[in-house]
Amino acid sequence: MLKLTVTYDIHTDVVPWILKSGLTPAECDDGSGRAVDVKAQTVNIESDGTIIYTWKGCRGNTCIGAYDPHTRKNKLLYSFDEEAQVVSCSVNMKWTLLAVSILQSRRNGDMPFRTAPRCLTLLIEIHPIHDIRVLKAVDCIVSVQFLYPVGKVALFPESHLLLISEDRYIDQIHISVVIQEGYRVLIKNTRLPTDRIIEDVTWAQWDMKEQRLYCAVTKGRKSVLNCFQFYPDRNFELVLEVPLQFSLDNDEPRLVNFGFNPYQSDVGASSTLNFSVLSSEIGSMFLCYSHLPPTDNEVSYTIAFVLQGVSKTFTVSVEETEILTEKVIFINLGYYIAVYLPGHFLHLINTRHPKLLCHHLLLSGADASMPSLNTNGYLQSLPYSSILDYSSGKMFEVCINQLYLVKFLQTSTLDCHWLAALHCALIYFKDQTETEAQVVSWICDNIGKCSRFDVIQEFIWASLYRRMCPESINLDKLLPYTSLMKWEGEVPGVTCVTEIAEQSVFRALHLKGFWAELHSNLQSFMYLDAEPCCRYYNNSKLLRKQWKQLIEEMKTEERTSSSLRTILQNAEKVLLTLDKWVSDQRIVPLFQEEKDYQQNILMGVMVENMKDHLMRHLQHMGKKKTEELVINYVAKLLELIRNIMETVWRKYNVKNWKFCFKERGSSSEYAVFHIMCHILQATSGMCVPLPPGFQTLHATLGVRCLPLHTLLCYIDHGILRLTETFIKKLLIDFNNSEKNGQLKLSIITRLPEAASQNICHLWDHPISSSLIARNYVEALLQKLGSKQMYPHNSPSYETDSSVFYSDFLPLNYLTKTLTDVKNLAMNPFEEKEYIDAKFVEEIALKQTSILLQLES
């Protein structure tokens, strides 16, 4: 599943240069230019990528060289007169000073140095080679590491060196140099100033990229992680303290990322705990550790999420127990942490959304294999997704294999694997055009097979998250990334226990860079965790209710309210943004200019609700920026659905499709129609709008692909929605045969009255003529009733005119009008005391006879 790309190989990048330079014994060169037995060993890697290595020179002495990965050139830094056991080595940024720790050799009574201590730590001037100073002469091993400035280049005359002793202390030495004769770099200080950084260290890790030092010290029964930052413009400071849930009280301090000691047998065996700190550029930190050896055929490891304030302990079942010499490797992949136990499993931990176990991907067997790694050697996990294999002398760039992941998605059969692989494919990779197309193709082939989640909803939420959230971790807690609230069931092979972690404490007063981002994210997460329902979910009952109320308001009210106007303006902004992204290469005939007021209202409601939600939690962002973010979010949602349709259209090879009803749909069109039904179902469940023209295209395919009775069932159940564009085209394209007339009549009778009145004139048929006549009679009767019943100066003329509206038949209007006229004829005489009833009766009878032409 993981793809390893070799970025450095000592056998191809270094050894040929050694042979060409003649820096090896004669027996190591057979004349062919190939390395016969050059024992070159990588010992360290610096912040700028410089790799330091050692080898046996032509006189049997030990040489130290450096490889620059940018220029791909090598340089001899220093060579000892005799063989030396180099246990630690580092060079400064300008390659002018070299720090080396060597073990004293006592073989055959011969000692290269006449000092009794076991370990010598030397500082050597190498530009050019001149003086050697002894920094330490002790019986314990001392590791060395030069600091490299971050942010800006430090002044050339000064370098800083870390000394990490097995006696549990870490010192920093300040070295000033002078330049003589224009090129000779000499150490200026007679006595080198030294700062004690920390004592009683039980574990230490160096982050060479960001120049951070992580140290663990024991306090009581537990340990505390101290985080130091080194700056180019000042010394160092303790920035953060993180309480650990375990103790790191070892006999000797365990060192991580301080190079490789080839003379230490069974590296790391002195500690029963494998612990490392990982961080990301967006301001998050993770503490990863696993206890060795595993017992009862199980391996347990813990990831502590500093931002979320929780730790998750995963327990994975393994088949074999003979893994005592192997340790779990933690690899930082950015969005994921890869937990790898060679020969057994690979677990991809989702660092942004660790809550649900189904969002982590556990692999075993061939899926978890990394044959390029020498699992029996010493592996160092480097920042920014790299691994340095000191045993083989290779460095690898590690990433998730895109092709393999898509293949795994296509061949898996478990819902949990589908969900985890789906999110990984949609979120991890930067270039998503091809990946999204492959995922949509897989969705088409497996639609309806996922029983525990809606695969289209997950695709939409995950893709929207990738488009909106990676640059702002604060949106993680606010915008949806999945449709699942919880995962029912288990994930085979792994269990998880979640615990609340102790709160971290910042010790620095003025934070900058990564630490300022981490502190800001911690504050945001603490606030959002305390807020109920901080994540925006679009399928709330309140939103649906609001949407339906606004639709009814638009149907019944002659004048729109200010709130409805605001909603429609929001929709117009979304559509204007969407129009900017229209491509000429689109093949799906969506009617972009179509006005679907129901969908427009839903767009506007979604914009308004999401904007209010974000403004409550991200007030610092500002109203204007929040509105732009939300409008882009909804526009990208519509664009994403259009992209899905484009991929579906191409997958089923629907070519030269015309918007007409005269031809029956092909099998490809039926497949597209089936997918569109699932898209409609998914968006309805999410309560999100559809792009303009989707409903018309869907209904058109329904007419072409479905028999009449099935088509009408789809309409009656709301699966197909009749749009004005669709009805007009239907009435124009079909002739008035008996079958087509039945279809048209069935469609028209299902339309709302207002819609049927607007389009019935397009159908040249007795039924439509009758409908037009009824509408005409209705209008005349309303006009006549208004004139007869109320004079224009009557106060009831305007207020009671609505009583003349009826549902459908003109007979209802006729009956109602006559009844109202009769009642009105009696009312004017109610105020008088004396009424000649007989006279009124005769007059009414006379008028009736005249109207009915019973009298000449």
mmCIF file of N, CA and C in Angstrom, residues 540-550:
data_model
loop_
_atom_site.group_PDB
_atom_site.id
_atom_site.type_symbol
_atom_site.label_atom_id
_atom_site.label_comp_id
_atom_site.label_asym_id
_atom_site.label_seq_id
_atom_site.Cartn_x
_atom_site.Cartn_y
_atom_site.Cartn_z
ATOM 1 N N SER A 540 -30.828 18.918 9.060
ATOM 2 C CA SER A 540 -31.627 19.151 10.253
ATOM 3 C C SER A 540 -33.080 19.369 9.868
ATOM 4 N N LYS A 541 -33.983 19.025 10.790
ATOM 5 C CA LYS A 541 -35.411 19.213 10.554
ATOM 6 C C LYS A 541 -35.746 20.685 10.430
ATOM 7 N N LEU A 542 -35.024 21.521 11.146
ATOM 8 C CA LEU A 542 -35.296 22.952 11.107
ATOM 9 C C LEU A 542 -35.048 23.512 9.716
ATOM 10 N N LEU A 543 -33.964 23.080 9.065
ATOM 11 C CA LEU A 543 -33.662 23.583 7.731
ATOM 12 C C LEU A 543 -34.722 23.129 6.735
ATOM 13 N N ARG A 544 -35.147 21.878 6.832
ATOM 14 C CA ARG A 544 -36.178 21.382 5.920
ATOM 15 C C ARG A 544 -37.492 22.139 6.116
ATOM 16 N N LYS A 545 -37.825 22.386 7.370
ATOM 17 C CA LYS A 545 -39.047 23.119 7.656
ATOM 18 C C LYS A 545 -38.982 24.527 7.101
ATOM 19 N N GLN A 546 -37.850 25.179 7.273
ATOM 20 C CA GLN A 546 -37.670 26.528 6.757
ATOM 21 C C GLN A 546 -37.758 26.539 5.243
ATOM 22 N N TRP A 547 -37.186 25.571 4.613
ATOM 23 C CA TRP A 547 -37.220 25.467 3.148
ATOM 24 C C TRP A 547 -38.656 25.337 2.643
ATOM 25 N N LYS A 548 -39.433 24.454 3.243
ATOM 26 C CA LYS A 548 -40.814 24.251 2.807
ATOM 27 C C LYS A 548 -41.671 25.489 3.054
ATOM 28 N N GLN A 549 -41.443 26.174 4.171
ATOM 29 C CA GLN A 549 -42.209 27.382 4.454
ATOM 30 C C GLN A 549 -41.941 28.464 3.409
ATOM 31 N N LEU A 550 -40.697 28.606 3.001
ATOM 32 C CA LEU A 550 -40.363 29.613 2.002
ATOM 33 C C LEU A 550 -40.935 29.254 0.630
#
